CSV table of C-alpha atoms and ligand atoms in Angstrom, one decimal:
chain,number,residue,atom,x,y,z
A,8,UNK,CA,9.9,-14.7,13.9
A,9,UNK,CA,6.8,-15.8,15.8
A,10,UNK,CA,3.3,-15.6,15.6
A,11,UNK,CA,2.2,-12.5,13.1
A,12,UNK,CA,-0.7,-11.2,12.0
A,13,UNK,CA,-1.0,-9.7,8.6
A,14,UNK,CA,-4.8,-7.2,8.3
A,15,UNK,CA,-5.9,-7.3,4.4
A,16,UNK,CA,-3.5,-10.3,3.9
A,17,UNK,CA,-5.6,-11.0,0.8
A,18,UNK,CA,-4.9,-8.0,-0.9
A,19,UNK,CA,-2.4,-7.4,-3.1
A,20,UNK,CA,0.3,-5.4,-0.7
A,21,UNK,CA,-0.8,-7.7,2.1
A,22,UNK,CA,-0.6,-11.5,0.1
A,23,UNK,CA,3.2,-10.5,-0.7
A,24,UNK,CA,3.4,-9.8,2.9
A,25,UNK,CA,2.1,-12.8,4.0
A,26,UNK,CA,4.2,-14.8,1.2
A,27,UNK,CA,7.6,-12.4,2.7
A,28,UNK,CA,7.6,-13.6,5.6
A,29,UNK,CA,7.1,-17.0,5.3
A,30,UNK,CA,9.7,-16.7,3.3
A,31,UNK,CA,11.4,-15.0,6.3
A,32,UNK,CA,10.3,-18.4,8.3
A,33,UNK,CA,7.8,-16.8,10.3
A,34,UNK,CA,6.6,-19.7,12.5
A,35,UNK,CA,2.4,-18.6,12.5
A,36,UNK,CA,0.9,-16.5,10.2
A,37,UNK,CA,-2.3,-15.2,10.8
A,38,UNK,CA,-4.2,-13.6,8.0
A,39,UNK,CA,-7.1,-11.5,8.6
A,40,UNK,CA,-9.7,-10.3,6.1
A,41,UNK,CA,-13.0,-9.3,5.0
A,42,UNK,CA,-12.6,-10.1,1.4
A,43,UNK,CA,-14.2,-6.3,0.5
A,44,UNK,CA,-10.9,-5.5,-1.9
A,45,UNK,CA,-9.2,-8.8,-1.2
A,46,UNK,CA,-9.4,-11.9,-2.9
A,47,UNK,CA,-9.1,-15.3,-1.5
A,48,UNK,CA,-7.1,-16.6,-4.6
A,49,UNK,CA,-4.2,-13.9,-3.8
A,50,UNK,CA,-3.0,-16.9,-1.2
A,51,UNK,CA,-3.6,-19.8,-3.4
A,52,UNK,CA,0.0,-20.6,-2.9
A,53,UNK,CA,0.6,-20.7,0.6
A,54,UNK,CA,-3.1,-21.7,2.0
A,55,UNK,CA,-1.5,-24.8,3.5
A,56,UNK,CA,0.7,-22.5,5.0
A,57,UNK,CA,-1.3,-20.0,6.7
A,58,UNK,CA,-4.8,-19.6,8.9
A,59,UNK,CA,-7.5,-17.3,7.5
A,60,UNK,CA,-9.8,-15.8,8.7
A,61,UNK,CA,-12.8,-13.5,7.3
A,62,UNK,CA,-13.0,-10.8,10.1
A,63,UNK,CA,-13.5,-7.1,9.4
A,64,UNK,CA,-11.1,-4.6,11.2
A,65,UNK,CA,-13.4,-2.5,13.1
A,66,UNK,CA,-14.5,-5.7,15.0
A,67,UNK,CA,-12.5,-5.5,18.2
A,68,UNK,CA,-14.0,-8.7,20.0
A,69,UNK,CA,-13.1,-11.1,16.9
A,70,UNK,CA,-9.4,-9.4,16.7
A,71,UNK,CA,-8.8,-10.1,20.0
A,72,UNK,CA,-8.2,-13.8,20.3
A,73,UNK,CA,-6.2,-13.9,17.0
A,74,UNK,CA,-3.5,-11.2,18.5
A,75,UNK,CA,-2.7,-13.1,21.3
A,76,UNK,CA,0.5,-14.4,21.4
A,77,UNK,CA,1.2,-12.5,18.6
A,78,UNK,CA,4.9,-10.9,18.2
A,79,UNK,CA,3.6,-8.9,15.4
A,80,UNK,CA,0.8,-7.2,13.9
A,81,UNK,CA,1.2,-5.8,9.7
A,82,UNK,CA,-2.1,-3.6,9.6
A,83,UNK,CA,-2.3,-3.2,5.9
A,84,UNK,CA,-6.3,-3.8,5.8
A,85,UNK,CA,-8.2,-0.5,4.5
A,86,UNK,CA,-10.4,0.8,1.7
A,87,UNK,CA,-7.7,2.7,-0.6
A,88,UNK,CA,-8.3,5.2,-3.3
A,89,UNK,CA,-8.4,8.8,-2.9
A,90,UNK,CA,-11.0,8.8,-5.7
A,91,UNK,CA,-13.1,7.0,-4.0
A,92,UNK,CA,-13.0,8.2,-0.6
A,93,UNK,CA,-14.0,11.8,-2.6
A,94,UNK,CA,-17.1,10.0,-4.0
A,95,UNK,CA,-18.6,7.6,-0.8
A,96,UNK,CA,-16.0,9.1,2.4
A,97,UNK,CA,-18.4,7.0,4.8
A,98,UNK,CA,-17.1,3.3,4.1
A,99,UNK,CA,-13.4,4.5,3.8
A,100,UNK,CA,-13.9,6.8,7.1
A,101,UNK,CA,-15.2,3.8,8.8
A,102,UNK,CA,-12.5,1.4,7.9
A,103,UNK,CA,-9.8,3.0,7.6
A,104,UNK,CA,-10.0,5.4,11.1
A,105,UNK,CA,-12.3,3.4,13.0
A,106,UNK,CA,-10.9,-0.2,12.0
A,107,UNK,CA,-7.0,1.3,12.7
A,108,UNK,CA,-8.3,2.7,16.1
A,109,UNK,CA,-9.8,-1.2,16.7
A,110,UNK,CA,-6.5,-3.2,15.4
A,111,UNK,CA,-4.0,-0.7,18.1
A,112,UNK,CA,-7.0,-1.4,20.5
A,113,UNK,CA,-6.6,-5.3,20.2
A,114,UNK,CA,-3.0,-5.2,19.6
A,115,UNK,CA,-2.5,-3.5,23.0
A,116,UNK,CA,-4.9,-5.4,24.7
A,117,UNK,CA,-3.1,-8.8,23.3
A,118,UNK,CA,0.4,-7.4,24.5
A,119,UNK,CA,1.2,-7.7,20.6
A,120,UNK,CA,5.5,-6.6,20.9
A,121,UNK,CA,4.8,-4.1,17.5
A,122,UNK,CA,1.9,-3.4,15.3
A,123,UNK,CA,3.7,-1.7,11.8
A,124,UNK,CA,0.6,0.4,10.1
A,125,UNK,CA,0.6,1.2,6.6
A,126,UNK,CA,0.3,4.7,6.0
A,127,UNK,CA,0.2,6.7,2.9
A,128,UNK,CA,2.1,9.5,1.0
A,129,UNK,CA,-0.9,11.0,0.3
A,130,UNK,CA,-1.1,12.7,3.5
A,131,UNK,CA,1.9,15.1,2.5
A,132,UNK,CA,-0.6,16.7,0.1
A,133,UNK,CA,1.1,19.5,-2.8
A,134,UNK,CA,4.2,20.8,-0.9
A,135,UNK,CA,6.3,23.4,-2.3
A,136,UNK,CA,9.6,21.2,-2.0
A,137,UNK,CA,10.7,17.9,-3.6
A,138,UNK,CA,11.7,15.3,-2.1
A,139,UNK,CA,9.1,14.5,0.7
A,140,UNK,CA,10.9,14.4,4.3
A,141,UNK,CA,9.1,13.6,7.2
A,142,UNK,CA,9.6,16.1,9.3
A,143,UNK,CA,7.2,18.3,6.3
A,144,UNK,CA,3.8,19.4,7.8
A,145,UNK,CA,1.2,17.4,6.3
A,146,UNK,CA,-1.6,18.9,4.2
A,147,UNK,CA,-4.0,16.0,3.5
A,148,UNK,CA,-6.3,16.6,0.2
A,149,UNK,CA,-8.6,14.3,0.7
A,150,UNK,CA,-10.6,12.3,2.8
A,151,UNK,CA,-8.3,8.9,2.6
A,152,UNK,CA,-5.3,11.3,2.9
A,153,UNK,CA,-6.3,12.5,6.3
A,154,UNK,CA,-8.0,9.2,7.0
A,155,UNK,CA,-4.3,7.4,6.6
A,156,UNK,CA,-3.1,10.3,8.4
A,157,UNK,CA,-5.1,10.4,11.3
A,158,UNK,CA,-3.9,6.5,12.0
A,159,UNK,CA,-0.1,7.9,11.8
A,160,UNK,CA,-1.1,10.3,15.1
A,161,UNK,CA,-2.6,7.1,16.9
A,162,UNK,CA,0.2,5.1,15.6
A,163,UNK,CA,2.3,7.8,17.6
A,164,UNK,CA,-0.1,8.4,20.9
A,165,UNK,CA,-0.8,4.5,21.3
A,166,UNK,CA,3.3,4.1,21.3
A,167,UNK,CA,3.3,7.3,23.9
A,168,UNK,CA,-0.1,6.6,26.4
A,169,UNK,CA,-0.3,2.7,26.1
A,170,UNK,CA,3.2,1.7,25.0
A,171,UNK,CA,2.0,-0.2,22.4
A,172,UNK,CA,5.0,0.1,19.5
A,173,UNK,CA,3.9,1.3,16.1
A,174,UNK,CA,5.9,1.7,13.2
A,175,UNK,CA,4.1,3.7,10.9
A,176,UNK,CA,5.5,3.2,6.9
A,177,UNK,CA,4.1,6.1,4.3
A,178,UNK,CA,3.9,3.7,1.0
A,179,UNK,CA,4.5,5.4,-2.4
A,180,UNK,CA,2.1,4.5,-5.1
A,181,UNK,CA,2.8,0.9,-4.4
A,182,UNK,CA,2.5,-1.5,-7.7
A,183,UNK,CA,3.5,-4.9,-8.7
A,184,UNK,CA,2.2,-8.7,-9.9
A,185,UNK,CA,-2.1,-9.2,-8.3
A,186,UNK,CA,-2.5,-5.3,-8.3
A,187,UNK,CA,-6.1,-5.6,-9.6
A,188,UNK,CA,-7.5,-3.9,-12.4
A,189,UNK,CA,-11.3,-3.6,-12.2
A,190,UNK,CA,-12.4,-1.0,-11.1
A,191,UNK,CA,-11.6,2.8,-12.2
A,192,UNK,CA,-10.2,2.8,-8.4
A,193,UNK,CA,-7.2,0.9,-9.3
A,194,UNK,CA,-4.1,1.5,-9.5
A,195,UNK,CA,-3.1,3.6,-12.7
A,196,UNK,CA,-0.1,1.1,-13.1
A,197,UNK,CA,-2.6,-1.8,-13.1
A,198,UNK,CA,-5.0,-0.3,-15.5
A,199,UNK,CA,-2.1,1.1,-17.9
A,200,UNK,CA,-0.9,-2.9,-18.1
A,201,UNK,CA,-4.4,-4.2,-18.7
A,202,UNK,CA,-5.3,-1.3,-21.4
A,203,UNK,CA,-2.1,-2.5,-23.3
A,204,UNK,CA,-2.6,-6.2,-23.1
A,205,UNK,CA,-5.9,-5.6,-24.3
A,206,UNK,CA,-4.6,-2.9,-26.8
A,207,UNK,CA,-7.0,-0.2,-25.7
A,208,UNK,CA,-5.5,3.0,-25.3
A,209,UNK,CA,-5.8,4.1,-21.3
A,210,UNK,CA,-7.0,7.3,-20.1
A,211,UNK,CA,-4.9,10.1,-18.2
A,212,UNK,CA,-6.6,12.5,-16.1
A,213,UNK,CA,-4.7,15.8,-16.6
A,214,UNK,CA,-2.2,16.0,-18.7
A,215,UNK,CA,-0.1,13.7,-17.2
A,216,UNK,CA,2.9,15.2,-16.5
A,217,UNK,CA,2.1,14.4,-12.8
A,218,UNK,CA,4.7,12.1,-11.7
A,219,UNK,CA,4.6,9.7,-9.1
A,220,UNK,CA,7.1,7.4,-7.1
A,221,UNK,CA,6.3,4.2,-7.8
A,222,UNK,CA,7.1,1.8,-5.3
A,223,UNK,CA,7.4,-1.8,-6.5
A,224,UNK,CA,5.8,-4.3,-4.3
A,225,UNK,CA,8.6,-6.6,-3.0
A,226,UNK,CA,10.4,-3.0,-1.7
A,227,UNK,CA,7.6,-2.8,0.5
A,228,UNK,CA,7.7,-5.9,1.6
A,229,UNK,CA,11.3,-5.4,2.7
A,230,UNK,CA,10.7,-2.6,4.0
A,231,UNK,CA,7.9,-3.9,6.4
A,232,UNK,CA,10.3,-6.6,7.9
A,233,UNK,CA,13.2,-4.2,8.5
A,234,UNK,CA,10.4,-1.9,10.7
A,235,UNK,CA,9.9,-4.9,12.2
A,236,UNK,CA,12.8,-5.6,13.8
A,237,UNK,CA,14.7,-1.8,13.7
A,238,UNK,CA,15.4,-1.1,17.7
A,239,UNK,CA,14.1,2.5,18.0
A,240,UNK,CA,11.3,2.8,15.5
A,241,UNK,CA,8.5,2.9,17.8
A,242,UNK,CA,6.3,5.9,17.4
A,243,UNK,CA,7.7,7.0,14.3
A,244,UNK,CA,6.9,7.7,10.8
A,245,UNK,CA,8.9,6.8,7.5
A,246,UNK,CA,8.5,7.2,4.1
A,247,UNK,CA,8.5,4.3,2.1
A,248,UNK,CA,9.2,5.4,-1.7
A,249,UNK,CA,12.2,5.1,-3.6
A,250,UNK,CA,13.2,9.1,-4.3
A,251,UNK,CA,12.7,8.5,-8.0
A,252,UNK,CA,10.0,9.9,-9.3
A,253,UNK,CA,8.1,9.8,-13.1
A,254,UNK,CA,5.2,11.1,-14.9
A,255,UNK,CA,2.5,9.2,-16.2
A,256,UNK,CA,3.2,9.9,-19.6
A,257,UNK,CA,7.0,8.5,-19.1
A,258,UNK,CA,5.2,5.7,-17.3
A,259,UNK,CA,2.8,4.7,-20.7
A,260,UNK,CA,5.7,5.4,-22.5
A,261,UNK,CA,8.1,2.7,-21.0
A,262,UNK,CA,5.0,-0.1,-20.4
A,263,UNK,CA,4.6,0.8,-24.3
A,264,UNK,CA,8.1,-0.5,-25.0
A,265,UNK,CA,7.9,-3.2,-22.8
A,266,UNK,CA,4.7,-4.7,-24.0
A,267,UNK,CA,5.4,-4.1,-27.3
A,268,UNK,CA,2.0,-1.4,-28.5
A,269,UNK,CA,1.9,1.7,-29.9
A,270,UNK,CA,-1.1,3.5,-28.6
A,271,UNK,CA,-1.8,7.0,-28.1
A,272,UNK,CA,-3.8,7.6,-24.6
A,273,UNK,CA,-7.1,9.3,-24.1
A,274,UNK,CA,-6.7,12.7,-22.1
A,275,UNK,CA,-9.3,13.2,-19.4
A,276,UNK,CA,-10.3,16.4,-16.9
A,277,UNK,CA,-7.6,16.4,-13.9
A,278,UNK,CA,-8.9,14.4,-11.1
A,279,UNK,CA,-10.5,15.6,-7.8
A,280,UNK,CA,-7.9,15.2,-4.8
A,281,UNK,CA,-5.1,14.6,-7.0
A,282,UNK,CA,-2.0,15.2,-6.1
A,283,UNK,CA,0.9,16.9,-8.6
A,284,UNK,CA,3.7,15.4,-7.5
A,285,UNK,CA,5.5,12.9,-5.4
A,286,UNK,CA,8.8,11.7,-4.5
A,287,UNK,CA,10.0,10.6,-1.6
A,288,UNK,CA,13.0,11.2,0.5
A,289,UNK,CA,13.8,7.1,1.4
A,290,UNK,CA,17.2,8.7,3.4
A,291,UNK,CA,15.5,8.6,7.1
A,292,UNK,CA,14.2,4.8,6.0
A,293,UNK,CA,17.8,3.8,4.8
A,294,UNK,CA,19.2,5.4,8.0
A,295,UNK,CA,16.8,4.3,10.7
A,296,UNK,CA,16.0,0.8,9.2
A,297,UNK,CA,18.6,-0.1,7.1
A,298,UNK,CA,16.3,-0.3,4.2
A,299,UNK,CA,17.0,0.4,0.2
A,300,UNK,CA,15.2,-0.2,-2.2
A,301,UNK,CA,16.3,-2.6,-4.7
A,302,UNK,CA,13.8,-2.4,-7.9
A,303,UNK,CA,14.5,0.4,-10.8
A,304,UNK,CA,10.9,1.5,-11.8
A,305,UNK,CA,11.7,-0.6,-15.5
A,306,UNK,CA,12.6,-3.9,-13.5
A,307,UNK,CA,9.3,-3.8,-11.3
A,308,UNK,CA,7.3,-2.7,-14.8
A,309,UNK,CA,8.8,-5.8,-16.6
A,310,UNK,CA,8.1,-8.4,-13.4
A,311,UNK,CA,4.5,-6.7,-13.0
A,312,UNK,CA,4.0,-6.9,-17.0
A,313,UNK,CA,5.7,-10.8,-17.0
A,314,UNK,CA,3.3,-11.6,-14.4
A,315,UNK,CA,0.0,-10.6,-16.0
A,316,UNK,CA,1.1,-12.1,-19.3
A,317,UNK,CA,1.3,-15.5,-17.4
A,318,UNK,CA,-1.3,-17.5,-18.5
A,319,UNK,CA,-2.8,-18.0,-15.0
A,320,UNK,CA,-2.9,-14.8,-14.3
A,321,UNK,CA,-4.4,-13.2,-17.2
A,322,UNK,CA,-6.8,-15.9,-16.9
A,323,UNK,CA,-7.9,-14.6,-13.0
A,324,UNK,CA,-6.8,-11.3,-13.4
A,325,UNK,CA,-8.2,-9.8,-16.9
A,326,UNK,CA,-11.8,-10.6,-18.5
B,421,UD1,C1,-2.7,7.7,-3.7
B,421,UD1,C2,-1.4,7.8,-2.9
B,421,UD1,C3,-0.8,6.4,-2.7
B,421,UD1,C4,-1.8,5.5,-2.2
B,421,UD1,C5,-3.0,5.5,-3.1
B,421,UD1,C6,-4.1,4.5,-2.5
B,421,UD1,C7,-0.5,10.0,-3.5
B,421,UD1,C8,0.6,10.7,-4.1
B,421,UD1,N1,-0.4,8.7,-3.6
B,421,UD1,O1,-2.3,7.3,-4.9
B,421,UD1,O2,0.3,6.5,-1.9
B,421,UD1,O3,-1.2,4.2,-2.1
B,421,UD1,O4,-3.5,6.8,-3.1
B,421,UD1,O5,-5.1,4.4,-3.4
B,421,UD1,O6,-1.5,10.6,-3.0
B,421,UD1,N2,-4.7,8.1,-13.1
B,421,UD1,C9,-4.9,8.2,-14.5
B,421,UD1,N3,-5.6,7.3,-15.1
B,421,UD1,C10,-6.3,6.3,-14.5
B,421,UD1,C11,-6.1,6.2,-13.1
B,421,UD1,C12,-5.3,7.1,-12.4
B,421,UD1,O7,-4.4,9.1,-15.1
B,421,UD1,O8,-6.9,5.4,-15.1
B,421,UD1,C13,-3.8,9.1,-12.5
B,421,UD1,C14,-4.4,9.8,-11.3
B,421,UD1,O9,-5.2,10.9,-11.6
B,421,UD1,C15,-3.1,10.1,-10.5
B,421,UD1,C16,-2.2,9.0,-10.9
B,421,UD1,O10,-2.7,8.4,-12.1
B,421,UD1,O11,-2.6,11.4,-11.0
B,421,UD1,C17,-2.1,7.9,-9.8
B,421,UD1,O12,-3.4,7.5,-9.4
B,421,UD1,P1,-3.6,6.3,-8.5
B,421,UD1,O13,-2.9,5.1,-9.0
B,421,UD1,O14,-5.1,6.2,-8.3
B,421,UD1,O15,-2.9,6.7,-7.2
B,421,UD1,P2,-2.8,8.1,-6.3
B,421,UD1,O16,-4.1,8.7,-6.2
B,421,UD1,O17,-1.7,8.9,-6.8
C-alpha cells in the first residue's frame, strides 16, 4: 500500500488501524488527531513508525496537505456515544457531520484514490426484523445515530457528484484491548472489565436482556483493509458486525467466568436512545469484500480481559 491516512488514529479503533496496516506494510502512515478521545500513548509502539499530527477534522486547510499523495484515507475520527450526543448534541454535531463533510472535502480535493468512513449500526434504530441488512430503512434514535448516518449519504453523493470513492463500514459495538474505561460514555464491555478487575459490581441500564453484536476489534481492522482494496465498493454501505448477537446479562455472565468474580450487577433505569437489539447481517460484507469475521465473542473477551490484566496496561488504563 501507499501513503494512508488514518483520522482518530489515537483512538482505540483507530491505533489498531494504524498498527493493521503497518502490519500490512503500508509504506506512509499518516495519523491525524486532536487528542479530544484519543490518547497519544495508544501509539507508543509504533511512534517511530508513523507521523502525527494534532489536527482537528473540521479543519479543511490543515487536512489538505497531509492527503496529498495519499492512496487512502480511514476516517475513524468522531465523538462517539449515543449517551452523550443526547446530553451535549452540539460537540458531536460538529464533529461528527461537519468534520466528515471537511475530511470527503480534502480527500477529494487531494485526489485521495478512497476515503473508507466509519459508520455506525446505530443508525438502523429498533427494526422489527433481526438480522440487520442493508438495504433496511434506517430510523436513527438519536443524535449520533443520524449524525453517523448523515456521513453514510455524503459518503454516497461525494462517490456520485465528485467521484471521490467512499466505502462506508456500519461498526457493531466495537470492543477490544485500549477501549477506555473513564468515563460513563464508554463502552459497556470496557466498563464491565474494569468493574470486575476492581470487584465492583457494574451497572445495567434496563434490564439487560438487550443484546448487542459485539464486534472485536481486530475484525474491524480486517474488515477496513478488505474495503480498501474490494473493486466495486465505492458508494456503498456494509455492515460490519458478526451476526451473533448477546445480552448484556450473558455478557457479565461470561466476563464473570473469565475473570474469575462472582458479583451480582446493579440494575439502573433504561437509557435514553437505547437501542433493544442488534445483530448484524455480515452476508453482503462476506460477499462484496471477502470479509469474515474470525473472533467468537469469548476469544475477543479473553484477549480484551488478558490485555487489561497486563501489568502495563492496568497501570495506564485503570486508576
Ligand atoms: C452505539 C452503537 C455502536 C456505536 C456506539 C458508539 C447501537 C446498537 N450501537 O452503541 O455501534 O459504536 O454507539 O458509542 O446503537 N450499558 C449498561 N451499562 C453501562 C454502559 C452501557 O448497561 O455502564 C448498556 C447501554 O444502555 C446499552 C449497551 O450497554 O444498552 C451498550 O452500550 P454502549 O456500549 O454505550 O453502546 P451502544 O449505545 O449500544
Amino acid at each position: 500500500m501507499t501513503k494512508v491516512v488514518v483520522t482518530g488514529g489515537a483512538g482505540f479503533i483507530g491505533s489498531a488501524l494504524v498498527r493493521g496496516l503497518l502490519r500490512e506494510g503500508a509504506g506512509r502512515v499518516i495519523v491525524i488527531d486532536n487528542l479530544l478521545t484519543g490518547f497519544l500513548e495508544n501509539l507508543d509502539e509504533v511512534r517511530a513508525q508513523i507521523e502525527f499530527h494534532q489536527v482537528d477534522v473540521r479543519d479543511q486547510a490543515a487536512l489538505l496537505p497531509l492527503f496529498r499523495d495519499a492512496g487512502y484515507v480511514f476516517h475513524q475520527a468522531a465523538i462517539p456515544s449515543v449517551p452523550r450526543s443526547i446530553h451535549d448534541p452540539e460537540p458531536s454535531h460538529d464533529i461528527n457531520i461537519n468534520g466528515t463533510f471537511a475530511v470527503f472535502r480534502a480527500a477529494q480535493r487531494a485526489g485521495v484514490r478512497r476515503v473508507i468512513y466509519a459508520a455506525s449500526s446505530s443508525a438502523y434504530g429498533d427494526t422489527e426484523t433481526l438480522p440487520k441488512t442493508e438495504t433496511m430503512t434506517p430510523h436513527p434514535r438519536s443524535p449520533y445515530a443520524l449524525q453517523k448516518l448523515v456521513g453514510e449519504y455524503y459518503a454516497s453523493v461525494f462517490t456520485r457528484c465528485f467521484g471521490l470513492e467512499v466505502v462506508a463500514l456500519r461498526y457493531f459495538n466495537v470492543y477490544g484491548p485500549r477501549q477506555h474505561p473513564s468515563s460513563p460514555y464508554s463502552g459497556v464491555l470496557s466498563l464491565f472489565i474494569k468493574a470486575a478487575l476492581e470487584g465492583r459490581p457494574p451497572t445495567i441500564y434496563g434490564d439487560g436482556e438487550q443484546s448487542r453484536d459485539f464486534t472485536f476489534v481486530e475484525d474491524v481492522v480486517a474488515l477496513n483493509l478488505k474495503a480498501a482494496r474490494a473493486p466495486d465498493a465505492a458508494g456503498k454501505v456494509y455492515n460490519g458486525g458478526n451476526g451473533c448477537r448477546i445480552t448484556l446479562n450473558e455478557a457479565w455472565g461470561l466476563l464473570q467466568r473469565l475473570a474469575g468474580v462472582s458479583i451480582a450487577p446493579v440494575y439502573g433505569p433504561p437509557r435514553e436512545g437505547d437501542v433493544r437489539h442488534s445483530q448484524a447481517d455480515p452476508t453482503l460484507a462476506e460477499r462484496e469484500l471477502g470479509h469474515r469475521p474470525c473472533y467468537s465473542f469469548e476469544e475477543g473477551l479473553r484477549e480484551t480481559l488478558a490485555w487489561f490484566r497486563d501489568a502495563a496496561g492496568r497501570a495506564a488504563w485503570l486508576p
